[in-house]
Amino acid sequence: MSDERPIRVLVAKAGLDGHDRGAKVVAAALRDAGCEVVYTGLRQTPEQIVEAALQEDVDAVGLSLHSGAHMTLFPRVLELLKAAGAGDILLTGGGIIPADDAARLAEMGVGRLFGPGTPLAELVTYVRDEVARRRAAGRTT
Amino acid sequence: MTCTGDDVRDLAARVVARDGRALARALTWVESDVHRGPALVEALRVPGRAFRVGATGPPGAGKSTLVAALAVAWRQAGARVGVLAVDPSSPFHGGALLGDRIRMQALSGDTDVFIRSLATRGALGGLASAVHDAADVLEAAGFDPILIETVGVGQSEVEVTRAADVTVVVLAPGSGDVIQGMKAGLLEAADVLVVNQDDRDGADALVHALESALELRAIQPPPVLRTVATVGRGVEALRDALVARGPGSAAPEVVAERRRARAAARITAAVDASRAREFWRRAGALREDLADQVVAGRLGLAEAIARLAPDEAGTEAP
């Protein structure tokens, strides 16, 4: 397949916190970088997030979390993605996530997590490079 | 173009077997892969019998919410519902924010509903060029009806009437002032008109304005229905009105003629795109050179055009 097709990213707010400013800023930055960003709004369950990611055939899922539930929600989304045969989708995200937790999540297979104050260009570059790497590694048909 | 490789046959079989991941990938192919997309559509060869319903209207009228409510009504009637929701791509950087799913949360968790967001990717007219193929793929996976939601439109983006068997134009109170300007385009696209957000001030005035605008038309005017999509009010009646104008209606020849026109339009679009791709692959560099000369004042625009399209050469029909 031609890899000039746009990168598709799902940006979702998982869990119960209503702080969606970060998610919206990230969605706008990815859009302005040429990505097709599916934004699904607030209070998404892991099941809803994974269902949307599969239907939309996205390259990456970005979760925004400020509730402290990241050690539950990230592994759950990852587990559901893998169970659906979609472990090739990059799971990344951001919010208030302590470095120790981020390291443990990375061991499980979660991508980089971005805290407050991250330059948007850094995040965009990461998504672009990581998706390019995964596409080159050959997504399953 | 018609190379039906094993991967195409394999994916087609999985789509027909209603494998959700395969369906999602198939939609990506028809959106993005100029070789395998058409090959897949050819392998699926759907009869085009699923009821395709278009929903269009200005931004903020409640199209997504209404489409979700219609999907719920169809689900309650036992149908499997496909949704194609189109949002605009930026003409500057190509990016898009696809936000229609926000209004469609009530449909999540139901495997008999499949929602796909499409970006316009440069297509004008309110739809993505892949929308026809995407609808075919959904039909192959057993979805019927297929609800097609356009971008928020103004006066003249009426491509949806090509893609759909029946089109509903959704308006909301506050858009009454623009009816005069819409007469020539959007209102003519409507098989059914809906005043959504009927619980808001100004709904009566909008209904009256629509009805008086429609009185002036020579042909049978579309009905004006009222809905409050957020609570589902009036949605069942809307569904009935759409079905009554669909392929199983008293006048199926209208839908049959639209389907014929759709096939012709798809052939035209595909041939045009293929020829343009091939032409500019060969002539793109010359075009850039000619543009330089035009800007430098060494060449007139008409002469530059004539060098690329001398006497319509190469465009004769086979």
Coordinates of N, CA and C in Angstrom, one line a residue, chain A residues 68-127:
Chain A
G68 N -5.7 9.8 37.4 CA -4.9 8.9 38.2 C -5.2 7.5 37.9
A69 N -6.1 7.2 37.0 CA -6.4 5.8 36.7 C -5.6 5.2 35.6
H70 N -4.5 5.9 35.3 CA -3.7 5.4 34.1 C -3.2 4.0 34.2
M71 N -2.9 3.5 35.5 CA -2.4 2.2 35.6 C -3.4 1.1 35.4
T72 N -4.7 1.5 35.4 CA -5.8 0.6 35.0 C -6.1 0.7 33.6
L73 N -6.3 2.0 33.1 CA -6.9 2.2 31.8 C -5.9 1.9 30.6
F74 N -4.7 2.3 30.8 CA -3.7 2.0 29.7 C -3.6 0.5 29.5
P75 N -3.3 -0.3 30.5 CA -3.2 -1.7 30.3 C -4.5 -2.4 29.8
R76 N -5.6 -1.9 30.2 CA -6.9 -2.4 29.7 C -7.0 -2.2 28.2
V77 N -6.7 -0.9 27.8 CA -6.9 -0.6 26.4 C -5.9 -1.5 25.6
L78 N -4.7 -1.6 26.1 CA -3.6 -2.4 25.4 C -4.1 -3.9 25.3
E79 N -4.6 -4.4 26.4 CA -5.1 -5.8 26.4 C -6.2 -6.0 25.4
L80 N -7.2 -5.0 25.3 CA -8.3 -5.2 24.4 C -7.8 -5.1 22.9
L81 N -6.8 -4.2 22.7 CA -6.3 -4.1 21.3 C -5.6 -5.4 20.9
K82 N -4.8 -5.9 21.8 CA -4.1 -7.2 21.5 C -5.1 -8.3 21.3
A83 N -6.2 -8.4 22.1 CA -7.2 -9.4 22.0 C -7.9 -9.3 20.7
A84 N -8.0 -8.1 20.1 CA -8.7 -7.9 18.8 C -7.7 -8.1 17.7
G85 N -6.5 -8.5 18.0 CA -5.5 -8.7 16.9 C -4.9 -7.4 16.4
A86 N -5.0 -6.4 17.2 CA -4.6 -5.0 16.8 C -3.5 -4.5 17.6
G87 N -2.6 -5.4 18.0 CA -1.5 -5.0 18.9 C -0.5 -4.1 18.1
D88 N -0.7 -4.0 16.8 CA 0.2 -3.2 16.0 C -0.1 -1.7 16.1
I89 N -1.3 -1.4 16.6 CA -1.7 0.0 16.8 C -0.9 0.6 17.9
L90 N -0.3 1.8 17.7 CA 0.5 2.4 18.7 C -0.4 3.0 19.7
L91 N -0.2 2.7 21.0 CA -0.9 3.3 22.1 C 0.0 4.3 22.8
T92 N -0.4 5.5 22.8 CA 0.4 6.5 23.4 C -0.6 7.4 24.2
G93 N 0.0 8.6 24.7 CA -1.0 9.4 25.4 C -0.3 10.4 26.3
G94 N -1.0 10.9 27.2 CA -0.4 11.9 28.1 C -1.4 12.3 29.3
G95 N -0.9 13.2 30.1 CA -1.6 13.6 31.2 C -0.7 13.7 32.4
I96 N -1.2 13.5 33.6 CA -0.4 13.5 34.8 C 0.0 12.1 35.2
I97 N 1.2 11.7 34.7 CA 1.6 10.3 34.8 C 3.0 10.3 35.4
P98 N 3.2 9.8 36.6 CA 4.6 9.8 37.2 C 5.5 8.9 36.3
A99 N 6.8 9.3 36.4 CA 7.8 8.6 35.5 C 7.9 7.1 35.8
D100 N 7.8 6.7 37.1 CA 7.8 5.3 37.4 C 6.7 4.5 36.7
D101 N 5.5 5.1 36.8 CA 4.4 4.5 36.2 C 4.6 4.4 34.6
A102 N 5.0 5.5 34.1 CA 5.3 5.5 32.6 C 6.3 4.4 32.2
A103 N 7.3 4.2 33.0 CA 8.3 3.2 32.8 C 7.6 1.8 32.8
R104 N 6.8 1.6 33.8 CA 6.1 0.3 33.9 C 5.2 0.0 32.7
L105 N 4.5 1.1 32.3 CA 3.6 1.0 31.2 C 4.3 0.7 29.9
A106 N 5.5 1.3 29.8 CA 6.4 1.1 28.6 C 6.8 -0.4 28.5
E107 N 7.1 -1.0 29.7 CA 7.4 -2.4 29.7 C 6.3 -3.2 29.2
M108 N 5.1 -2.8 29.4 CA 3.9 -3.6 29.0 C 3.7 -3.4 27.5
G109 N 4.3 -2.4 26.9 CA 4.1 -2.2 25.5 C 3.4 -0.9 25.1
V110 N 3.2 0.0 26.1 CA 2.6 1.3 25.8 C 3.7 2.2 25.3
G111 N 3.4 3.1 24.4 CA 4.4 4.0 23.8 C 4.7 5.1 24.8
R112 N 5.4 6.1 24.3 CA 5.8 7.2 25.1 C 4.5 8.0 25.6
L113 N 4.7 8.5 26.8 CA 3.6 9.3 27.4 C 4.1 10.7 27.7
F114 N 3.3 11.6 27.4 CA 3.7 13.0 27.4 C 3.1 13.8 28.5
G115 N 3.9 14.5 29.3 CA 3.4 15.3 30.4 C 3.1 16.7 30.0
P116 N 2.5 17.5 31.0 CA 2.2 18.9 30.7 C 3.5 19.6 30.3
G117 N 3.3 20.5 29.3 CA 4.5 21.3 28.9 C 5.3 20.7 27.8
T118 N 4.9 19.5 27.3 CA 5.6 18.9 26.2 C 5.5 19.8 25.0
P119 N 6.5 20.1 24.3 CA 6.4 20.9 23.0 C 5.6 20.0 22.1
L120 N 4.6 20.6 21.4 CA 3.7 19.9 20.5 C 4.5 19.2 19.4
A121 N 5.6 19.9 18.9 CA 6.4 19.4 17.8 C 7.0 18.1 18.2
E122 N 7.4 17.9 19.5 CA 8.0 16.7 19.9 C 7.0 15.5 19.8
L123 N 5.8 15.8 20.2 CA 4.7 14.8 20.2 C 4.4 14.4 18.8
V124 N 4.3 15.4 17.9 CA 3.9 15.1 16.5 C 5.0 14.3 15.9
T125 N 6.3 14.7 16.1 CA 7.4 13.9 15.5 C 7.4 12.5 16.0
Y126 N 7.1 12.3 17.3 CA 7.1 10.9 17.8 C 6.1 10.1 17.1
V127 N 4.8 10.6 17.0 CA 3.8 9.9 16.4 C 4.1 9.6 14.9

